[in-house]
Coordinates of N, CA and C in Angstrom, one line a residue:
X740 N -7.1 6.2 0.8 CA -5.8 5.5 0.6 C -5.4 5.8 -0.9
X741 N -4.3 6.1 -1.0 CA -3.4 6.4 -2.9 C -3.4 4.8 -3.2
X742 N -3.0 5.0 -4.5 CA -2.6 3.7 -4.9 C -1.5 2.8 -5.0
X743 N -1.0 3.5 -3.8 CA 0.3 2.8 -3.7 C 0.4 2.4 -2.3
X744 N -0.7 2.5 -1.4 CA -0.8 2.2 -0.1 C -1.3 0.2 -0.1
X745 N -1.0 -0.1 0.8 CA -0.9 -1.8 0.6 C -1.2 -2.2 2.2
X746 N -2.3 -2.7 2.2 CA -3.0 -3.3 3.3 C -3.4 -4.8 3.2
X747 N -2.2 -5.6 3.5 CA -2.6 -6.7 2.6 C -1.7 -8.2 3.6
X748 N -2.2 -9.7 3.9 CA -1.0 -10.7 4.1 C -1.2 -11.3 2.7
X749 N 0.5 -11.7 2.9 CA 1.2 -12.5 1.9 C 1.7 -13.5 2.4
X750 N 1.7 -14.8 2.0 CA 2.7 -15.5 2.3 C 3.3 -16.4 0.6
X751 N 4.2 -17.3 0.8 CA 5.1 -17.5 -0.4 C 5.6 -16.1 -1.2
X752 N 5.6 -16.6 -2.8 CA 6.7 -15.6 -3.3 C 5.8 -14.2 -3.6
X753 N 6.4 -13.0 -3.3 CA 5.9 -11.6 -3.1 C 6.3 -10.4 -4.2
X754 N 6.2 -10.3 -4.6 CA 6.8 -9.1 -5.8 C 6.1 -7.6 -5.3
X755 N 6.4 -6.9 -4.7 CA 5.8 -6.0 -4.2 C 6.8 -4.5 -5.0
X756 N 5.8 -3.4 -5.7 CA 7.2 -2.3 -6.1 C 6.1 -1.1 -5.9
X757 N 7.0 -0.2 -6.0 CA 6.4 1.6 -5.9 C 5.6 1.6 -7.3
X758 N 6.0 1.4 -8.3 CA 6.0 1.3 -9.6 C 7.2 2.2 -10.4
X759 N 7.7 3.2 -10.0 CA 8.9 3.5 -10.9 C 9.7 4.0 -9.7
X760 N 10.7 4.4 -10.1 CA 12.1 4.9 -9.3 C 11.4 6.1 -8.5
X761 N 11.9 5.7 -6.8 CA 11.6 6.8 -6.0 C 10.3 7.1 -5.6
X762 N 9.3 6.2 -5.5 CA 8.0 5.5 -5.2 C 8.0 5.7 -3.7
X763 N 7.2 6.0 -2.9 CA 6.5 6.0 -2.1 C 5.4 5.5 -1.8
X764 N 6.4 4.0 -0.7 CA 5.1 3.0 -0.8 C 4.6 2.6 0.9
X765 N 3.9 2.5 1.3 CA 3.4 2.5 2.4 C 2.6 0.9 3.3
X766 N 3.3 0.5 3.9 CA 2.8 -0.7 4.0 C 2.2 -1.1 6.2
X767 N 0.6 -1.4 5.7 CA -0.2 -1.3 7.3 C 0.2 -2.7 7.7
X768 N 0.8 -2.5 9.0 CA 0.9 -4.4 9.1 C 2.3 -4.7 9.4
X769 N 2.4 -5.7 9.9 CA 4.0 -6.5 10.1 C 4.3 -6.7 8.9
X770 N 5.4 -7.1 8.9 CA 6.8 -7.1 7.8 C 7.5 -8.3 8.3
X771 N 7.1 -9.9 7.8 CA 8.0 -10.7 8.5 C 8.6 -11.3 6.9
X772 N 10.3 -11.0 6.6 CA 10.7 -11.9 5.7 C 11.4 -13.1 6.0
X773 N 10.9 -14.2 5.6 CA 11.7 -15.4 6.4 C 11.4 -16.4 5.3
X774 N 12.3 -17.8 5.2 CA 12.2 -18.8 4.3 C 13.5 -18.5 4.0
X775 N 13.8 -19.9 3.1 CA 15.2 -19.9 2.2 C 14.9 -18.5 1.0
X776 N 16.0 -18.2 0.9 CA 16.2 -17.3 0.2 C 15.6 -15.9 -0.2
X777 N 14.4 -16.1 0.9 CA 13.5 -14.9 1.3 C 14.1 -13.7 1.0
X778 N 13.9 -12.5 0.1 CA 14.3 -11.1 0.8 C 13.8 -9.7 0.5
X779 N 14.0 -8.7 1.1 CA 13.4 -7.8 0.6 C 13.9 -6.6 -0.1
X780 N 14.3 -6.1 -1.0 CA 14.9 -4.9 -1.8 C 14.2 -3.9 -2.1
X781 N 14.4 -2.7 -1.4 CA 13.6 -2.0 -2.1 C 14.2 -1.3 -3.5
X782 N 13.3 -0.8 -4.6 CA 13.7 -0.3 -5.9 C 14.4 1.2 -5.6
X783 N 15.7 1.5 -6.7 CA 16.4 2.5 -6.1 C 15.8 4.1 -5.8
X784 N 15.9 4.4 -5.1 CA 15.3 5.5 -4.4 C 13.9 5.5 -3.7
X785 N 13.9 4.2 -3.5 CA 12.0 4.2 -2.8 C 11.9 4.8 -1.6
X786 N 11.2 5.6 -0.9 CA 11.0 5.2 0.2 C 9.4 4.1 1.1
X787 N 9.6 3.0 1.7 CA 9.2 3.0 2.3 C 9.0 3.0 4.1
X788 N 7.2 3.2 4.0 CA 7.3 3.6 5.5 C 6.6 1.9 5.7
X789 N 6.9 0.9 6.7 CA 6.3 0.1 7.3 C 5.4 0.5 8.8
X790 N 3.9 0.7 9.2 CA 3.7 0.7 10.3 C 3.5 -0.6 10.6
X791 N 4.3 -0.7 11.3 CA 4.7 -2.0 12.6 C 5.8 -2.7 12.4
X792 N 6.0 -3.7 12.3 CA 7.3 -4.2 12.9 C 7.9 -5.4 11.9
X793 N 8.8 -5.0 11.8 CA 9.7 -5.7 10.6 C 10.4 -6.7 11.5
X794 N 10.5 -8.1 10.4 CA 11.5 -8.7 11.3 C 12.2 -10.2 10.1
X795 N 13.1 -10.7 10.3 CA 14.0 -11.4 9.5 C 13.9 -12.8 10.4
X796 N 13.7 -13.8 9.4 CA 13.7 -14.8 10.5 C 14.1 -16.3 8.9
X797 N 14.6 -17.4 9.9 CA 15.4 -18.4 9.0 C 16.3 -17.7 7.7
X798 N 16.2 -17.9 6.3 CA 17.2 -17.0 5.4 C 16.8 -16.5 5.2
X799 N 15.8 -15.4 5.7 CA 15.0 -14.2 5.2 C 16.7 -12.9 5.4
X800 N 16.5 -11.9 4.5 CA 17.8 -10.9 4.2 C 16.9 -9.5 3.9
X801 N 17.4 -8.3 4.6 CA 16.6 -7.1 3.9 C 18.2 -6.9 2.9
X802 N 17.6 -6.5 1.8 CA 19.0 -5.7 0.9 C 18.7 -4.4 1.0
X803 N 19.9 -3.6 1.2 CA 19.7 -2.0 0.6 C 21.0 -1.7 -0.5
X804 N 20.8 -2.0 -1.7 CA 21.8 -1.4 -2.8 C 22.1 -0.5 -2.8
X805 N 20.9 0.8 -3.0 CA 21.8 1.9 -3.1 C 21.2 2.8 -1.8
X806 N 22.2 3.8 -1.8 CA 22.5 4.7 -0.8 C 20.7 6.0 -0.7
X807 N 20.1 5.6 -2.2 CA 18.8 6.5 -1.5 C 17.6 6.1 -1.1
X808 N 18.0 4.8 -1.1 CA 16.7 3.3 -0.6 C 17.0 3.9 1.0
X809 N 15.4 3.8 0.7 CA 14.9 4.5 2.5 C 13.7 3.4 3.2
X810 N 13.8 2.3 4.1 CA 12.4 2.1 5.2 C 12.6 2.7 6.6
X811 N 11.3 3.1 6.4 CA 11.2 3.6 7.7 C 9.9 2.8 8.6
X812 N 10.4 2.3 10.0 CA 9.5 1.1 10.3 C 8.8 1.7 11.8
X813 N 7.9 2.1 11.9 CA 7.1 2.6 13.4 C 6.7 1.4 14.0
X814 N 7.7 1.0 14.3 CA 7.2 -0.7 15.1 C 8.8 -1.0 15.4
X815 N 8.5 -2.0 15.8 CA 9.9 -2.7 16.3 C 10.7 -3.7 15.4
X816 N 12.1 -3.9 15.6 CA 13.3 -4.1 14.2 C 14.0 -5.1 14.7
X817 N 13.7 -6.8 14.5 CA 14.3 -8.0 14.6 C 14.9 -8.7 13.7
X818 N 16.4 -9.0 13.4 CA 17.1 -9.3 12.8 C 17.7 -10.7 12.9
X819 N 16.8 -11.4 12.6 CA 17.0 -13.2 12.9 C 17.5 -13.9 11.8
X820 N 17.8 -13.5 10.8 CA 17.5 -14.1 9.4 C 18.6 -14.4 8.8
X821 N 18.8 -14.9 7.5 CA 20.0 -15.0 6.6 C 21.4 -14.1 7.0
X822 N 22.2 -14.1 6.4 CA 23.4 -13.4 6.3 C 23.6 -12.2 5.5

């Protein structure tokens, strides 16, 4: 595994980054963002890949700012969450 691969649970507040612009970051595991004001952004130009399944639940929000922020999720994509 690189050092940017992330095999890890979280729960409460998360700060997770590629380290600089356009990072390729790799994350094993579900993806659930949920809570008040919960969200997830990735840094501009990142891509990441999620295996398994992303999902949004109470005010949890995915942001994408800019146009070369990339996830890519090999699992399944539930949209329950914030606005």
């Amino acid at each position: 595994a690189g050092p940017q691969d992330r095999d890890d649970r979280r729960t409460g507040t998360s700060f997770l980054s590629g380290g600089t612009s356009g990072a390729k970051v790799t994350l094993n595991g579900d993806v659930i963002i949920g809570g008040t004001a919960a969200f997830f952004s990735p840094n501009t130009g990142d891509k990441w890949t999620i295996n398994g399944d992303l999902s949004t639940t109470g005010g949890g929000t995915l942001v994408m700012n800019n146009v070369a922020d990339t996830i890519e999720v090999n699992g399944n994509v539930s949209f329950g969450g914030g606005d």
